PDB file of C-alpha atoms and ligand atoms in Angstrom:
ATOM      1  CA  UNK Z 227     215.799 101.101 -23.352  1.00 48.00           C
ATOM      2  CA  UNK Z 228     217.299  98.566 -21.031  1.00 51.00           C
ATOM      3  CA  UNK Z 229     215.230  95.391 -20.664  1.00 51.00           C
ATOM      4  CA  UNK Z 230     213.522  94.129 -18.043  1.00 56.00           C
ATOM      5  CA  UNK Z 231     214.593  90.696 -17.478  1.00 61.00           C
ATOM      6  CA  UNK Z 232     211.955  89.425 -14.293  1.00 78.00           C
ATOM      7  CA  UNK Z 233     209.596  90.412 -16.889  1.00 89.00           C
ATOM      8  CA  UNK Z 234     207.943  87.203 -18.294  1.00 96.00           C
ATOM      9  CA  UNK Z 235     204.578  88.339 -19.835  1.00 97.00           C
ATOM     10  CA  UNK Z 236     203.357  91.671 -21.711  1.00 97.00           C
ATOM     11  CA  UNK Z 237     199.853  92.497 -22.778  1.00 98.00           C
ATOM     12  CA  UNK Z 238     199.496  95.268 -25.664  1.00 97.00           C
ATOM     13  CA  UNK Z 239     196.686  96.537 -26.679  1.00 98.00           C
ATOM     14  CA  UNK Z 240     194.545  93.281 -26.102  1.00 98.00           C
ATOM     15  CA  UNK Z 241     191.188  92.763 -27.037  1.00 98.00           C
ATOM     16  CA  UNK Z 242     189.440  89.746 -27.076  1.00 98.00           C
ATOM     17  CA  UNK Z 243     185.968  89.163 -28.678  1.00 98.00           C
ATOM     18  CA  UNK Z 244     183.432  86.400 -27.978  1.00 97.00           C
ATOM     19  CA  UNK Z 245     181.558  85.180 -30.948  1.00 93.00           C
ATOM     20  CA  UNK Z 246     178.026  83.618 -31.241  1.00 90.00           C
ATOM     21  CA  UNK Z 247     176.376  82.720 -34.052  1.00 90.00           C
ATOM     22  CA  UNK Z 248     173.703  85.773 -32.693  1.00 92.00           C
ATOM     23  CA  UNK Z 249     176.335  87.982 -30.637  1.00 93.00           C
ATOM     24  CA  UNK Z 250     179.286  89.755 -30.187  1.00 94.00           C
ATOM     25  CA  UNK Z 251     180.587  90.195 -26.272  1.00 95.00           C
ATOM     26  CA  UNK Z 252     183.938  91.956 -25.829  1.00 97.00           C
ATOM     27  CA  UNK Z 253     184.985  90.400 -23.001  1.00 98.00           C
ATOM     28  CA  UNK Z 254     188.818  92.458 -22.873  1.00 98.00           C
ATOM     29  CA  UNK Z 255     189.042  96.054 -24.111  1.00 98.00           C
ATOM     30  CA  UNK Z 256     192.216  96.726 -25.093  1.00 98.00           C
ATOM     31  CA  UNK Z 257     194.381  95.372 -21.730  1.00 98.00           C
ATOM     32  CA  UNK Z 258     197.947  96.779 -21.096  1.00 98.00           C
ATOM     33  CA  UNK Z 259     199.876  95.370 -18.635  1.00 97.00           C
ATOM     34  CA  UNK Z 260     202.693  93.366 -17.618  1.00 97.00           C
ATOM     35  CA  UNK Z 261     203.650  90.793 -15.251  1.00 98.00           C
ATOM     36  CA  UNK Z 262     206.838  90.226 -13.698  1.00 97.00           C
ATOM     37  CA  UNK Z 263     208.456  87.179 -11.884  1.00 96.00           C
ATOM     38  CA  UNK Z 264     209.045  87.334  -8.083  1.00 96.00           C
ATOM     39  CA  UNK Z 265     205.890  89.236  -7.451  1.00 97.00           C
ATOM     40  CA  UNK Z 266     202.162  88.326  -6.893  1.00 98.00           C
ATOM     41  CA  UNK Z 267     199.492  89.990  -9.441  1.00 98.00           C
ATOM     42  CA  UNK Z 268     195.647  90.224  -7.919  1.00 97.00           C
ATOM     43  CA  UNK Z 269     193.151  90.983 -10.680  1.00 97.00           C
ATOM     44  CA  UNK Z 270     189.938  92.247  -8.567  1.00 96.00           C
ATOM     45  CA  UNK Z 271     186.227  93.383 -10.338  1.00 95.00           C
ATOM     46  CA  UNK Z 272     182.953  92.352 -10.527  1.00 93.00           C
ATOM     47  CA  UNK Z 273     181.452  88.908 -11.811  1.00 93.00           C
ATOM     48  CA  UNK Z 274     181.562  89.229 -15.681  1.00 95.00           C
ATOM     49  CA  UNK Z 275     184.119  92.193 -16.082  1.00 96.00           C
ATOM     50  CA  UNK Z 276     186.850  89.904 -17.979  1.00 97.00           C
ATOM     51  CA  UNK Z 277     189.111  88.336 -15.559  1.00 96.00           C
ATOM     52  CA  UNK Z 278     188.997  84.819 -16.343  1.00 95.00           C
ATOM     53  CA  UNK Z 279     188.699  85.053 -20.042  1.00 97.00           C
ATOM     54  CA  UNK Z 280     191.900  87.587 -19.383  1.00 98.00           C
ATOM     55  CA  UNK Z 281     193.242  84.485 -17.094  1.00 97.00           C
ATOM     56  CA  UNK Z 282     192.361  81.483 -19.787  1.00 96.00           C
ATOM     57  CA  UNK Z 283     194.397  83.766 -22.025  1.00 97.00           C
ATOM     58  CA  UNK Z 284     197.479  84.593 -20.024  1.00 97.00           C
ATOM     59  CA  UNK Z 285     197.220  80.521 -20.055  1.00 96.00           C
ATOM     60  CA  UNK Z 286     197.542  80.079 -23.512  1.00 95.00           C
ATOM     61  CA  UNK Z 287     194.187  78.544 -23.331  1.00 94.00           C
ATOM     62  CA  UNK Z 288     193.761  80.937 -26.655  1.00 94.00           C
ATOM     63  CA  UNK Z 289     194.890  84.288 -28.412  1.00 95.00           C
ATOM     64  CA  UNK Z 290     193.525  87.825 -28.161  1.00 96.00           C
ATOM     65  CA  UNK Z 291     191.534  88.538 -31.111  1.00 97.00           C
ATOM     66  CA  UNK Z 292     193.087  92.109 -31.401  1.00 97.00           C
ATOM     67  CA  UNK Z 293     196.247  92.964 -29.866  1.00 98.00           C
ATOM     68  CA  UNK Z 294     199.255  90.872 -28.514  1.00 97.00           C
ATOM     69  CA  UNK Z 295     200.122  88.666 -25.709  1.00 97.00           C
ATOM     70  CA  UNK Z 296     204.307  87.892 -25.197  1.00 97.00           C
ATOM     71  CA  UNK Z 297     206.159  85.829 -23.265  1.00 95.00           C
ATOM     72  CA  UNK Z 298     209.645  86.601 -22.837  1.00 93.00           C
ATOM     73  CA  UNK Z 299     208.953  89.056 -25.982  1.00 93.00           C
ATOM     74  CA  UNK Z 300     207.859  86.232 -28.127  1.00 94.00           C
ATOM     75  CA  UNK Z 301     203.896  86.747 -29.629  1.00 95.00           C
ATOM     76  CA  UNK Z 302     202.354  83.786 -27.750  1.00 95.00           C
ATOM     77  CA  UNK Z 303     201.097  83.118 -31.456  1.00 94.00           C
ATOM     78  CA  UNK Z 304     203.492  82.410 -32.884  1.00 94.00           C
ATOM     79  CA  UNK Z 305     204.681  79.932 -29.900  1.00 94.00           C
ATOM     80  CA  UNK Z 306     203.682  76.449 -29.547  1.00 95.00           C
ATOM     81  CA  UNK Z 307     200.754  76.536 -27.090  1.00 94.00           C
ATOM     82  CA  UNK Z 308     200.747  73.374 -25.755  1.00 93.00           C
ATOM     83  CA  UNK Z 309     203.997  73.055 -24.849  1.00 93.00           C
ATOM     84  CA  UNK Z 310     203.566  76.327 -23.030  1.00 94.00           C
ATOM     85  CA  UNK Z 311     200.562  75.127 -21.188  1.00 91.00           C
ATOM     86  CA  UNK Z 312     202.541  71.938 -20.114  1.00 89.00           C
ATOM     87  CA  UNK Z 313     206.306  73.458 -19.178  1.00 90.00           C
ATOM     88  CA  UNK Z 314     205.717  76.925 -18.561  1.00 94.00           C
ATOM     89  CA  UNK Z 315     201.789  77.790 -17.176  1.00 95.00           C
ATOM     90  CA  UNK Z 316     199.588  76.093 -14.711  1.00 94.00           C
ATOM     91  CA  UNK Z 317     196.354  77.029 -13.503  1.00 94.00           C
ATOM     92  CA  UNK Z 318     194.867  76.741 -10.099  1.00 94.00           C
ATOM     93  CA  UNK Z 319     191.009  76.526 -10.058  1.00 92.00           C
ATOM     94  CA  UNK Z 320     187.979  77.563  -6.991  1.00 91.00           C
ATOM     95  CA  UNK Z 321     187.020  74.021  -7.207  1.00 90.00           C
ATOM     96  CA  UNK Z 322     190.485  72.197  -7.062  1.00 90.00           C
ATOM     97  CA  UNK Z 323     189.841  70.428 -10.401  1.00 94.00           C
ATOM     98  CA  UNK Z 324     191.973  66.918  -8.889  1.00 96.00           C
ATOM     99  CA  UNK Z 325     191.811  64.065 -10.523  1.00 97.00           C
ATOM    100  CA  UNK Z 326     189.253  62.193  -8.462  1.00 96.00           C
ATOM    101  CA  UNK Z 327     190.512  58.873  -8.862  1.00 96.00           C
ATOM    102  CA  UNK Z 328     194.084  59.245  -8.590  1.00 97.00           C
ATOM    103  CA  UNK Z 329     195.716  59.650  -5.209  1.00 97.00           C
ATOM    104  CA  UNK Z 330     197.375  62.724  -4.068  1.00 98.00           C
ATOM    105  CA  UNK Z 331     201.286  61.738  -4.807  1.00 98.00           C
ATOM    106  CA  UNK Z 332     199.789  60.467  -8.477  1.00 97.00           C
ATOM    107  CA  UNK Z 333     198.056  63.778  -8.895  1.00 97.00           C
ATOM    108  CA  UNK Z 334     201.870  66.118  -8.577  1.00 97.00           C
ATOM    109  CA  UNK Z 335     203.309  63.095 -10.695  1.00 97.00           C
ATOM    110  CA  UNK Z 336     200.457  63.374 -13.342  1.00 96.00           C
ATOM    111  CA  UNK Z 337     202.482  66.673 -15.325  1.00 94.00           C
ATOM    112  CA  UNK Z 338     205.469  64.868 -15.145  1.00 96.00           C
ATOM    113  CA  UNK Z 339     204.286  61.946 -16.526  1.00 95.00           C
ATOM    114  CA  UNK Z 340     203.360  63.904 -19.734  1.00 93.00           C
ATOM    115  CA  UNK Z 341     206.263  65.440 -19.607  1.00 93.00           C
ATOM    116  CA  UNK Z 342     208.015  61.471 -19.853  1.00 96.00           C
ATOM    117  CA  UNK Z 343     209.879  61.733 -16.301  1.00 96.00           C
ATOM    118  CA  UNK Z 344     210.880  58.648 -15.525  1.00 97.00           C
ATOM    119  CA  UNK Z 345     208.905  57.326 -12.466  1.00 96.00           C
ATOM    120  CA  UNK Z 346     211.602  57.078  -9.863  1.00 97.00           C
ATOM    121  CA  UNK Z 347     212.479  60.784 -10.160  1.00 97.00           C
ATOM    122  CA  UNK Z 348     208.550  61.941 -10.757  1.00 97.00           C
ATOM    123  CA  UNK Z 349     208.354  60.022  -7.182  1.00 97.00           C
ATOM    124  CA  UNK Z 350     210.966  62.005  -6.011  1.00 97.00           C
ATOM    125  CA  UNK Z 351     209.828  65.615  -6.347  1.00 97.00           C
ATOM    126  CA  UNK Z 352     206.395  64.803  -5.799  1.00 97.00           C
ATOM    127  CA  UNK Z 353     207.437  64.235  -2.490  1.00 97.00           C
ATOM    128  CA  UNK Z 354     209.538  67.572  -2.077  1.00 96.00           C
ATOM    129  CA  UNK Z 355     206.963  69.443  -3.909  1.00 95.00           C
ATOM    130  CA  UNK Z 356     204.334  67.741  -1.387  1.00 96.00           C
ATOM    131  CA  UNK Z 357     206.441  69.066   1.330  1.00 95.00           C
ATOM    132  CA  UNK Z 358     206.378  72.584  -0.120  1.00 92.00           C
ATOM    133  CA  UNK Z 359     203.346  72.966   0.053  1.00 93.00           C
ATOM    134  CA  UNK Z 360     203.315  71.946   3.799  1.00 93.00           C
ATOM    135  CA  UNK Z 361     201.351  68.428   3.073  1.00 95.00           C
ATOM    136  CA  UNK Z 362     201.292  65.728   5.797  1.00 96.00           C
ATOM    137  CA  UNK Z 363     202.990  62.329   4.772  1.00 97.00           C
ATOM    138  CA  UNK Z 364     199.848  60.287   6.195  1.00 97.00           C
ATOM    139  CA  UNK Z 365     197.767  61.994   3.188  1.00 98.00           C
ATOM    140  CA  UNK Z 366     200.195  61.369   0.190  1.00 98.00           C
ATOM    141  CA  UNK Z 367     198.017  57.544  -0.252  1.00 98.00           C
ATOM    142  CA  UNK Z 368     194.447  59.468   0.072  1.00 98.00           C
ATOM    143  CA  UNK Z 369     192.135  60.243  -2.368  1.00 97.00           C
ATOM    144  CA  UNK Z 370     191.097  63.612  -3.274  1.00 97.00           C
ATOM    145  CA  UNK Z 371     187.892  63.319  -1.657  1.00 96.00           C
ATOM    146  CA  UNK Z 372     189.148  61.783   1.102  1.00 96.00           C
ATOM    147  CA  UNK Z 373     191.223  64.766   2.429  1.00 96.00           C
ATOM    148  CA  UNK Z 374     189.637  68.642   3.323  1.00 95.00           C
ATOM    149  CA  UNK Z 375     189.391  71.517   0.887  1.00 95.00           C
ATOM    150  CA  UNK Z 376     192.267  73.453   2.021  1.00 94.00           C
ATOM    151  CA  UNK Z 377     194.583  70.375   1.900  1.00 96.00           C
ATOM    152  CA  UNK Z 378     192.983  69.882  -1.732  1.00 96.00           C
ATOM    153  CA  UNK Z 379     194.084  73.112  -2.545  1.00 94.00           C
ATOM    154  CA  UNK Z 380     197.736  72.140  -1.488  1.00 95.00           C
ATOM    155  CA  UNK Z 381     197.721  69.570  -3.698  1.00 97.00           C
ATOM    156  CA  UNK Z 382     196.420  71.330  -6.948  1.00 96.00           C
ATOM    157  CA  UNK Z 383     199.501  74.195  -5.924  1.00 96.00           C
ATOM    158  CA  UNK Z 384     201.701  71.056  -5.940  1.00 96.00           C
ATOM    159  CA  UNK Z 385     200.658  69.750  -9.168  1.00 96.00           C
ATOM    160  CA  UNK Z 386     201.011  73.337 -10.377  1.00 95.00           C
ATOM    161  CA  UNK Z 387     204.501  73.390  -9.264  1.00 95.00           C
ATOM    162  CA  UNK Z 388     205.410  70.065 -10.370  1.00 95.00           C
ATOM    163  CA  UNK Z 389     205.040  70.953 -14.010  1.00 92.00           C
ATOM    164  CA  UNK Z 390     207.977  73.123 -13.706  1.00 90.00           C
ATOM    165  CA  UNK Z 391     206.653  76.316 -15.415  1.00 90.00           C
ATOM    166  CA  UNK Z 392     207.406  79.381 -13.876  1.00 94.00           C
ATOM    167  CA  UNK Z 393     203.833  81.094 -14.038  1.00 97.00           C
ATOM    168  CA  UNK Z 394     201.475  80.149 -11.830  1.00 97.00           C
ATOM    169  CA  UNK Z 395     197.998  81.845 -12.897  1.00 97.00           C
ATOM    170  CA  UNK Z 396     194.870  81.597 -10.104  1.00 96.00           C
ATOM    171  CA  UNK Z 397     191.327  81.965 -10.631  1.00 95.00           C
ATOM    172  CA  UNK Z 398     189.610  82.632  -7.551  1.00 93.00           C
ATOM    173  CA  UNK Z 399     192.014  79.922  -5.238  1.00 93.00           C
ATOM    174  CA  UNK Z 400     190.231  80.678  -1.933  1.00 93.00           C
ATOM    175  CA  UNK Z 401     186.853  80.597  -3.599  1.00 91.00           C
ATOM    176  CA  UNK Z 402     185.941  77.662  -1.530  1.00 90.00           C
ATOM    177  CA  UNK Z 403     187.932  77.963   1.486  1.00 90.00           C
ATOM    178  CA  UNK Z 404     187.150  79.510   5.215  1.00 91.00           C
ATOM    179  CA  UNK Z 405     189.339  82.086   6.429  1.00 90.00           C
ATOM    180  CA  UNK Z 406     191.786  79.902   7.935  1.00 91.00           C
ATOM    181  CA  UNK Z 407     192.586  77.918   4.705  1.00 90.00           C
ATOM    182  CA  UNK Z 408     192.415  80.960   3.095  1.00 91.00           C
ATOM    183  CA  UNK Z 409     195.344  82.342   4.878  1.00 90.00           C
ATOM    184  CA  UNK Z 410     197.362  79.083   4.160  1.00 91.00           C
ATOM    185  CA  UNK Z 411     197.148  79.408   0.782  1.00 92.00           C
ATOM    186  CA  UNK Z 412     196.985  82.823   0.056  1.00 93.00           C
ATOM    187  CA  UNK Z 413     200.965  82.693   2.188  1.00 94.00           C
ATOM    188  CA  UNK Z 414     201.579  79.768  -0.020  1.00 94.00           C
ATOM    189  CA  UNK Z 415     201.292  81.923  -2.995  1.00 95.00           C
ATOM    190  CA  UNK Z 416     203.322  84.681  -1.542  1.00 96.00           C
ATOM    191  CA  UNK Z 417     206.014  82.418  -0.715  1.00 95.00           C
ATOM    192  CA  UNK Z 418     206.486  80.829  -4.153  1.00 95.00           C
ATOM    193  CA  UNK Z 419     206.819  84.430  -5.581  1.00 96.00           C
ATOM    194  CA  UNK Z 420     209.419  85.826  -3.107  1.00 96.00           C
ATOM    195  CA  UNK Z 421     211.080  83.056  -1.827  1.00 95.00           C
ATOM    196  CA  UNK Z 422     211.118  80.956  -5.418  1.00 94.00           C
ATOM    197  CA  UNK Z 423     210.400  83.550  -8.127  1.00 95.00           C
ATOM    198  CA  UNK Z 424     207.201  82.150  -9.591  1.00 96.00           C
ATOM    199  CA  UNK Z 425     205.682  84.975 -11.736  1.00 97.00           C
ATOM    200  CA  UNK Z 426     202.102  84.190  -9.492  1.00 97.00           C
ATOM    201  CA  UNK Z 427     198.818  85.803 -11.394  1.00 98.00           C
ATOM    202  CA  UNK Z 428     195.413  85.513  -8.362  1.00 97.00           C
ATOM    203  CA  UNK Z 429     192.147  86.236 -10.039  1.00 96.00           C
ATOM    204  CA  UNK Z 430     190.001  86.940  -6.829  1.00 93.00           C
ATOM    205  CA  UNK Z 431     187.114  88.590  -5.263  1.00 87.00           C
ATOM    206  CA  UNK Z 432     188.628  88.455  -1.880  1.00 89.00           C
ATOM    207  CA  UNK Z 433     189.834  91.895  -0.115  1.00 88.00           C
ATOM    208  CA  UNK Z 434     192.564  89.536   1.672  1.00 89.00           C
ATOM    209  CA  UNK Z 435     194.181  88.072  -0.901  1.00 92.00           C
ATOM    210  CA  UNK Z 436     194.253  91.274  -2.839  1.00 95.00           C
ATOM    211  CA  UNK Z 437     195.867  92.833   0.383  1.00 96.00           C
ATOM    212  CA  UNK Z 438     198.414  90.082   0.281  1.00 96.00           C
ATOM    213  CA  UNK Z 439     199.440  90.744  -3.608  1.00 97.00           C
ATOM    214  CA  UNK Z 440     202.675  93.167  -4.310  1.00 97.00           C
ATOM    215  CA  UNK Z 441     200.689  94.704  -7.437  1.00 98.00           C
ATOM    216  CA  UNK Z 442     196.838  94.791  -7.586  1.00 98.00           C
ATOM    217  CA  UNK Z 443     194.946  95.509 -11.145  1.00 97.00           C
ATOM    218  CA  UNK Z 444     191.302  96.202 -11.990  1.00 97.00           C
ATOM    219  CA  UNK Z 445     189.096  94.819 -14.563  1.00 97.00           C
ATOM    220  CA  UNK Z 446     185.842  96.674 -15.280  1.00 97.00           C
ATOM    221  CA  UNK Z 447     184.059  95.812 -18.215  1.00 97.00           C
ATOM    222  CA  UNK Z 448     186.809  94.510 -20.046  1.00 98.00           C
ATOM    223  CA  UNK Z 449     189.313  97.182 -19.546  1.00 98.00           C
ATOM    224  CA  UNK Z 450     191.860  97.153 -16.971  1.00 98.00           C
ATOM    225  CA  UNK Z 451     193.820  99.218 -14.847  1.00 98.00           C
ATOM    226  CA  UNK Z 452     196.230  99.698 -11.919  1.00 97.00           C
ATOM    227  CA  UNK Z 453     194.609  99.754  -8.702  1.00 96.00           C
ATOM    228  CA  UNK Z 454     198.069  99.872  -6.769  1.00 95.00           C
ATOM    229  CA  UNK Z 455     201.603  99.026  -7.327  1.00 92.00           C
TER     230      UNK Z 455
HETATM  231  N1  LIG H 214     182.204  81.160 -23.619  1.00 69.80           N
HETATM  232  C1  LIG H 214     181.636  82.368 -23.663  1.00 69.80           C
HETATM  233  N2  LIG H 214     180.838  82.722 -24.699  1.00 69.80           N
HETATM  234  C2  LIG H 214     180.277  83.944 -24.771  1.00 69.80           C
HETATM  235  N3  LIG H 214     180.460  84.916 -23.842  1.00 69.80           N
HETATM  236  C3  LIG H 214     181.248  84.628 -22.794  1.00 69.80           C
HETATM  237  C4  LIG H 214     181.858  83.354 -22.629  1.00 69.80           C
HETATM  238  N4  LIG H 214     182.578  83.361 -21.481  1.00 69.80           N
HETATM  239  C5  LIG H 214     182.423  84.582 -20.934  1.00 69.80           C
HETATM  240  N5  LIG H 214     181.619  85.350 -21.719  1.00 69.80           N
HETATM  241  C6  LIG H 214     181.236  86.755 -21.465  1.00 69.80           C
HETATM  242  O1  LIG H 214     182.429  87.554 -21.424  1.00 69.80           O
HETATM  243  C7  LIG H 214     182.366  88.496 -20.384  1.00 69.80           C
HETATM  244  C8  LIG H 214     183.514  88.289 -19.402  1.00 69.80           C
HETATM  245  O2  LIG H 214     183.351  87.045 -18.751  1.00 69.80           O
HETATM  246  P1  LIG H 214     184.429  86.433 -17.731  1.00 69.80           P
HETATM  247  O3  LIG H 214     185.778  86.593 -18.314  1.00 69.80           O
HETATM  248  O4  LIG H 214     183.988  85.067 -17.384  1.00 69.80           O
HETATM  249  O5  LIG H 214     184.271  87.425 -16.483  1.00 69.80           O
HETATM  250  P2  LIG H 214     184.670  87.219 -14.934  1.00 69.80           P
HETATM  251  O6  LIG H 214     185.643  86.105 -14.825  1.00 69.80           O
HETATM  252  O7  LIG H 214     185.234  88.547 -14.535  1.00 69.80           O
HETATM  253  O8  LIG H 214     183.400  86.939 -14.203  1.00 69.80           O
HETATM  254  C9  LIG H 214     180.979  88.356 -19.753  1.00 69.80           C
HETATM  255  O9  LIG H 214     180.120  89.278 -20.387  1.00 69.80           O
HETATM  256  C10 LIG H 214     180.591  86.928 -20.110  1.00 69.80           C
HETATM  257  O10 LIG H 214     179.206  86.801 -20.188  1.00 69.80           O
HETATM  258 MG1  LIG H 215     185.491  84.356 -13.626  1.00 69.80          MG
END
């Protein structure tokens, strides 16, 4: 079988179990699927179906409790974690999750930082990554709060992308956003999968941004399937 090299993640058979000290939830049944880079992944179904626990694991955030999750064929398990969460994942959150006292340009430099860029150069592609995601200049010195929730949004994309990883996963991105911003970001996305080859993963709710995505999968309950591709 030839490989598939835009291929970057696989799910097999993956289950994943909550535990309480009084219950058991299955939260994923089983999941199949893969993800490939270039193209943008929706994951649609109703509140408490699986999709961010399927999400927080695609993130390395932890491992299926049945089942297997790879990344470039390796068993995420057997990977280190954290370095994949720095280098290789980022995740994009409804409620922007900035660092509130940090200023925009030090929020994109904030991965780098851990990753020991020096300053200069962290500087640098904050800027261009700023740029990318179609940020004014006059707002790189603001404060989070200072700036609107679609601009916000921008800036937790930018952070995303200044890490460097190649998988961008989203969990509901236009939660918070009217229709306009919405559209902004939701082009944004589409645009770092085409035009940059970002493998881009959108947990959402919203018919537009699932219209937007090249492949669209289902979660119901904890078991998933394609909706379109
Ligand atoms: N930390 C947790 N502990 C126990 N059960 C959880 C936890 N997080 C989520 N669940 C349960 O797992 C299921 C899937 O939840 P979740 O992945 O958050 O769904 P969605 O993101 O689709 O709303 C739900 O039944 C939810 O109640
Ligand atoms: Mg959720």
């Amino acid at each position: 079988m030839e490989e598939n090299l835009e291929k970057i993640i696989e799910a097999v058979n993956v289950s994943y179990i909550y535990q309480t000290k009084y219950q058991k939830t299955k939260a994923l049944s089983e999941v199949n699927c893969s993800f490939e880079r270039g193209k943008v992944y929706a994951i649609t179904g109703k509140s408490g179906s699986g999709k961010s626990t399927f999400l927080s694991l695609l993130a390395g955030l932890d491992v299926p409790t049945e089942g297997m999750l790879a990344v470039e064929g390796q068993d995420m398990r057997k990977m280190n974690r954290d370095a994949y969460r720095l280098n290789r994942a980022s995740v994009i959150y409804q409620a922007f999750h900035l660092f509130p006292l940090l200023t925009v340009m030090e929020n994109v430099m904030f991965p780098m930082e851990l990753q020991h860029v020096a300053a200069k150069e962290a500087k640098a592609r904050a800027q261009e990554y700023l740029a990318k995601v179609g940020l004014p200049e006059t707002l790189y010195k603001k404060m989070p709060g200072m700036i609107s929730g679609g601009e916000q949004q921008r800036v937790a994309i930018a952070r995303a992308i200044a890490a460097g990883g190649e998988i961008l996963l989203a969990d509901e991105p236009t939660g918070n956003l009217d229709s306009q911003n919405e559209k902004v970001i939701v082009d944004l996305l589409c645009k770092l999968a085409h035009e940059d080859n970002y493998a881009v993963i959108v947990v959402t709710h919203n018919e537009a941004v699932a219209a937007a995505a090249d492949v669209v999968y289902g979660m119901s309950d904890g078991v998933l399937s394609v909706v379109r591709e």
